Amino acid sequence: FLPQNLADVTLASSSILTLSSGVNGSIVSSVTLDGARTATLFSSPLSSVRLGAFGYGKQLLFTKPSATLPGYAFSFSALKTPVRVAGPNRGLVALPSPLGSDVLLSYTQSSALRLALLETKTGVVTELPVGTIADKCVWSADEKNVFCGVPQNPDSKYAYPDDWYQGVAAFSDRIWKLDVTNRYVEMVLDFTKSTGAGLDAKALAVDPRASTLVFMNKNDGSLWAYKL
């Protein structure tokens, strides 16, 4: 069993990464998939953070997102000094690709949702033509595509992403595919048109062949699968 009261859990290529946070900072640990071995990877004085796998031997920590505070993302490894990879951006959420080649970044600017792609080798940030919260996205296993639930005309009276996390604001999404290799976007599913019901996508997952997309509808908790 994993320890209780963990702040975050994420799956790396060959292990489970866990985050324990408190007033004295955070500790990132690695647990083998069979649960047989646990090792502490590093500690950080940052306490209000979230965790992501960031390629082999690296982890990504980013401050918990809020529209009222500037957020930062840092790359950590056991042997090197942490490196800032993004920020300051209000409402920053960071979603690294499976091998750490890129990081999908979402943030807010003048109450509007923004989405950008960070190339980790060059540090180049490319703004994307759609806006959403990175927690509404998922990378394909080959790092070539990102699938996202993108809100249609989100109400500007809300503070994003805070009000979305708290359930105050809800979205009506379409599913878009972002082709990272060729740099174009394509609408995959207009859920409302297909089903007559609204979609607020979360917990997206895609199979290794990128043939089936699975997601939850935050509006009613239902689970869906869509053949790509």
Short mmCIF file of N, CA and C in Angstrom, two decimals, residues 65-137:
data_model
loop_
_atom_site.label_atom_id
_atom_site.label_comp_id
_atom_site.label_asym_id
_atom_site.label_seq_id
_atom_site.Cartn_x
_atom_site.Cartn_y
_atom_site.Cartn_z
N PRO A 65 -1.84 25.95 -8.69
CA PRO A 65 -2.28 27.08 -9.50
C PRO A 65 -3.35 27.94 -8.82
N SER A 66 -3.23 29.24 -9.02
CA SER A 66 -4.24 30.19 -8.56
C SER A 66 -4.22 31.40 -9.48
N ALA A 67 -5.39 31.91 -9.80
CA ALA A 67 -5.49 33.08 -10.66
C ALA A 67 -4.94 34.33 -9.99
N THR A 68 -4.81 34.30 -8.67
CA THR A 68 -4.37 35.49 -7.94
C THR A 68 -2.88 35.50 -7.63
N LEU A 69 -2.17 34.41 -7.95
CA LEU A 69 -0.76 34.31 -7.60
C LEU A 69 0.08 33.87 -8.80
N PRO A 70 1.30 34.40 -8.94
CA PRO A 70 2.20 33.91 -10.00
C PRO A 70 2.69 32.51 -9.68
N GLY A 71 2.67 31.63 -10.67
CA GLY A 71 3.09 30.25 -10.48
C GLY A 71 4.40 29.96 -11.19
N TYR A 72 5.12 28.95 -10.69
CA TYR A 72 6.42 28.55 -11.23
C TYR A 72 6.48 27.04 -11.38
N ALA A 73 7.32 26.58 -12.30
CA ALA A 73 7.59 25.15 -12.47
C ALA A 73 9.09 24.94 -12.44
N PHE A 74 9.52 23.86 -11.76
CA PHE A 74 10.93 23.56 -11.59
C PHE A 74 11.21 22.12 -11.97
N SER A 75 12.35 21.91 -12.61
CA SER A 75 12.84 20.57 -12.90
C SER A 75 13.80 20.15 -11.79
N PHE A 76 13.59 18.94 -11.25
CA PHE A 76 14.42 18.42 -10.17
C PHE A 76 15.04 17.09 -10.58
N SER A 77 16.24 16.82 -10.12
CA SER A 77 16.82 15.49 -10.17
C SER A 77 17.61 15.28 -8.88
N ALA A 78 17.97 14.04 -8.59
CA ALA A 78 18.60 13.74 -7.31
C ALA A 78 20.00 14.35 -7.18
N LEU A 79 20.67 14.60 -8.29
CA LEU A 79 22.07 15.00 -8.23
C LEU A 79 22.32 16.44 -8.63
N LYS A 80 21.31 17.15 -9.10
CA LYS A 80 21.53 18.48 -9.63
C LYS A 80 20.66 19.52 -8.92
N THR A 81 21.07 20.78 -9.05
CA THR A 81 20.30 21.89 -8.49
C THR A 81 19.00 22.05 -9.28
N PRO A 82 17.87 22.32 -8.63
CA PRO A 82 16.62 22.52 -9.37
C PRO A 82 16.72 23.68 -10.34
N VAL A 83 16.05 23.53 -11.47
CA VAL A 83 16.10 24.52 -12.54
C VAL A 83 14.68 25.02 -12.82
N ARG A 84 14.50 26.32 -12.85
CA ARG A 84 13.19 26.86 -13.19
C ARG A 84 12.96 26.71 -14.69
N VAL A 85 11.82 26.12 -15.06
CA VAL A 85 11.52 25.91 -16.47
C VAL A 85 10.35 26.78 -16.95
N ALA A 86 9.55 27.31 -16.02
CA ALA A 86 8.43 28.16 -16.43
C ALA A 86 8.04 29.07 -15.27
N GLY A 87 7.42 30.19 -15.61
CA GLY A 87 6.93 31.14 -14.62
C GLY A 87 7.77 32.41 -14.60
N PRO A 88 7.22 33.46 -14.00
CA PRO A 88 5.93 33.49 -13.28
C PRO A 88 4.74 33.67 -14.22
N ASN A 89 3.71 32.86 -14.01
CA ASN A 89 2.45 32.98 -14.74
C ASN A 89 1.31 32.69 -13.77
N ARG A 90 0.29 33.52 -13.78
CA ARG A 90 -0.85 33.29 -12.91
C ARG A 90 -1.62 32.04 -13.37
N GLY A 91 -2.04 31.23 -12.39
CA GLY A 91 -2.80 30.03 -12.71
C GLY A 91 -2.01 28.97 -13.44
N LEU A 92 -0.70 28.94 -13.28
CA LEU A 92 0.15 28.04 -14.06
C LEU A 92 -0.10 26.57 -13.70
N VAL A 93 -0.32 25.76 -14.75
CA VAL A 93 -0.39 24.30 -14.63
C VAL A 93 0.57 23.74 -15.68
N ALA A 94 1.40 22.77 -15.29
CA ALA A 94 2.40 22.20 -16.18
C ALA A 94 2.15 20.72 -16.38
N LEU A 95 2.12 20.28 -17.63
CA LEU A 95 1.89 18.87 -17.96
C LEU A 95 3.04 18.39 -18.85
N PRO A 96 4.06 17.72 -18.27
CA PRO A 96 5.20 17.27 -19.07
C PRO A 96 4.85 16.10 -19.97
N SER A 97 5.52 16.01 -21.12
CA SER A 97 5.34 14.87 -22.01
C SER A 97 5.98 13.63 -21.38
N PRO A 98 5.65 12.43 -21.84
CA PRO A 98 6.13 11.20 -21.19
C PRO A 98 7.64 11.11 -21.04
N LEU A 99 8.40 11.58 -22.04
CA LEU A 99 9.87 11.51 -21.98
C LEU A 99 10.51 12.85 -21.62
N GLY A 100 9.69 13.85 -21.38
CA GLY A 100 10.21 15.14 -20.96
C GLY A 100 10.70 16.04 -22.07
N SER A 101 10.36 15.73 -23.32
CA SER A 101 10.82 16.57 -24.43
C SER A 101 10.13 17.93 -24.44
N ASP A 102 8.86 17.94 -24.01
CA ASP A 102 8.07 19.18 -24.01
C ASP A 102 7.25 19.25 -22.73
N VAL A 103 6.80 20.45 -22.44
CA VAL A 103 5.88 20.66 -21.32
C VAL A 103 4.72 21.50 -21.82
N LEU A 104 3.51 21.02 -21.62
CA LEU A 104 2.32 21.81 -21.94
C LEU A 104 2.03 22.72 -20.76
N LEU A 105 1.91 24.01 -21.02
CA LEU A 105 1.69 25.00 -19.97
C LEU A 105 0.34 25.68 -20.18
N SER A 106 -0.42 25.80 -19.11
CA SER A 106 -1.63 26.62 -19.17
C SER A 106 -1.53 27.68 -18.09
N TYR A 107 -2.15 28.83 -18.35
CA TYR A 107 -2.12 29.94 -17.41
C TYR A 107 -3.24 30.90 -17.79
N THR A 108 -3.45 31.90 -16.96
CA THR A 108 -4.47 32.90 -17.25
C THR A 108 -3.82 34.25 -17.52
N GLN A 109 -4.43 34.99 -18.42
CA GLN A 109 -3.96 36.32 -18.78
C GLN A 109 -5.17 37.20 -19.03
N SER A 110 -5.33 38.22 -18.19
CA SER A 110 -6.51 39.09 -18.29
C SER A 110 -7.80 38.28 -18.26
N SER A 111 -7.86 37.31 -17.32
CA SER A 111 -9.03 36.44 -17.09
C SER A 111 -9.28 35.43 -18.21
N ALA A 112 -8.40 35.38 -19.22
CA ALA A 112 -8.56 34.44 -20.33
C ALA A 112 -7.61 33.26 -20.15
N LEU A 113 -8.07 32.08 -20.58
CA LEU A 113 -7.25 30.87 -20.52
C LEU A 113 -6.27 30.85 -21.68
N ARG A 114 -5.01 30.53 -21.39
CA ARG A 114 -3.96 30.45 -22.40
C ARG A 114 -3.30 29.09 -22.35
N LEU A 115 -2.79 28.63 -23.49
CA LEU A 115 -2.09 27.36 -23.58
C LEU A 115 -0.83 27.56 -24.40
N ALA A 116 0.29 26.97 -23.94
CA ALA A 116 1.57 27.13 -24.62
C ALA A 116 2.36 25.84 -24.52
N LEU A 117 3.35 25.70 -25.41
CA LEU A 117 4.20 24.52 -25.45
C LEU A 117 5.64 24.95 -25.22
N LEU A 118 6.27 24.32 -24.23
CA LEU A 118 7.67 24.60 -23.90
C LEU A 118 8.54 23.45 -24.37
N GLU A 119 9.54 23.76 -25.24
CA GLU A 119 10.54 22.77 -25.64
C GLU A 119 11.65 22.79 -24.60
N THR A 120 11.87 21.65 -23.93
CA THR A 120 12.78 21.65 -22.79
C THR A 120 14.24 21.83 -23.18
N LYS A 121 14.64 21.36 -24.36
CA LYS A 121 16.05 21.49 -24.76
C LYS A 121 16.42 22.92 -25.09
N THR A 122 15.53 23.64 -25.73
CA THR A 122 15.83 24.99 -26.20
C THR A 122 15.26 26.07 -25.30
N GLY A 123 14.24 25.72 -24.51
CA GLY A 123 13.57 26.72 -23.68
C GLY A 123 12.59 27.58 -24.45
N VAL A 124 12.36 27.26 -25.72
CA VAL A 124 11.45 28.04 -26.56
C VAL A 124 10.00 27.74 -26.17
N VAL A 125 9.22 28.80 -25.99
CA VAL A 125 7.80 28.67 -25.65
C VAL A 125 6.98 29.13 -26.84
N THR A 126 6.07 28.26 -27.29
CA THR A 126 5.21 28.56 -28.43
C THR A 126 3.76 28.67 -27.96
N GLU A 127 3.14 29.82 -28.19
CA GLU A 127 1.73 29.99 -27.84
C GLU A 127 0.85 29.17 -28.77
N LEU A 128 -0.16 28.54 -28.22
CA LEU A 128 -1.06 27.70 -29.00
C LEU A 128 -2.38 28.42 -29.24
N PRO A 129 -3.08 28.08 -30.34
CA PRO A 129 -4.27 28.85 -30.73
C PRO A 129 -5.54 28.49 -29.97
N VAL A 130 -5.45 27.59 -29.00
CA VAL A 130 -6.61 27.26 -28.16
C VAL A 130 -6.24 27.49 -26.70
N GLY A 131 -7.24 27.72 -25.87
CA GLY A 131 -7.00 27.98 -24.45
C GLY A 131 -7.79 27.02 -23.57
N THR A 132 -7.11 26.42 -22.60
CA THR A 132 -7.77 25.52 -21.67
C THR A 132 -6.88 25.37 -20.43
N ILE A 133 -7.21 24.45 -19.55
CA ILE A 133 -6.40 24.14 -18.38
C ILE A 133 -5.67 22.83 -18.67
N ALA A 134 -4.38 22.78 -18.42
CA ALA A 134 -3.59 21.61 -18.78
C ALA A 134 -4.09 20.33 -18.11
N ASP A 135 -4.80 20.44 -16.98
CA ASP A 135 -5.39 19.27 -16.34
C ASP A 135 -6.52 18.68 -17.16
N LYS A 136 -6.94 19.35 -18.22
CA LYS A 136 -7.96 18.84 -19.12
C LYS A 136 -7.33 18.27 -20.39
N CYS A 137 -6.04 17.90 -20.30
CA CYS A 137 -5.30 17.41 -21.46
C CYS A 137 -4.57 16.11 -21.14
#
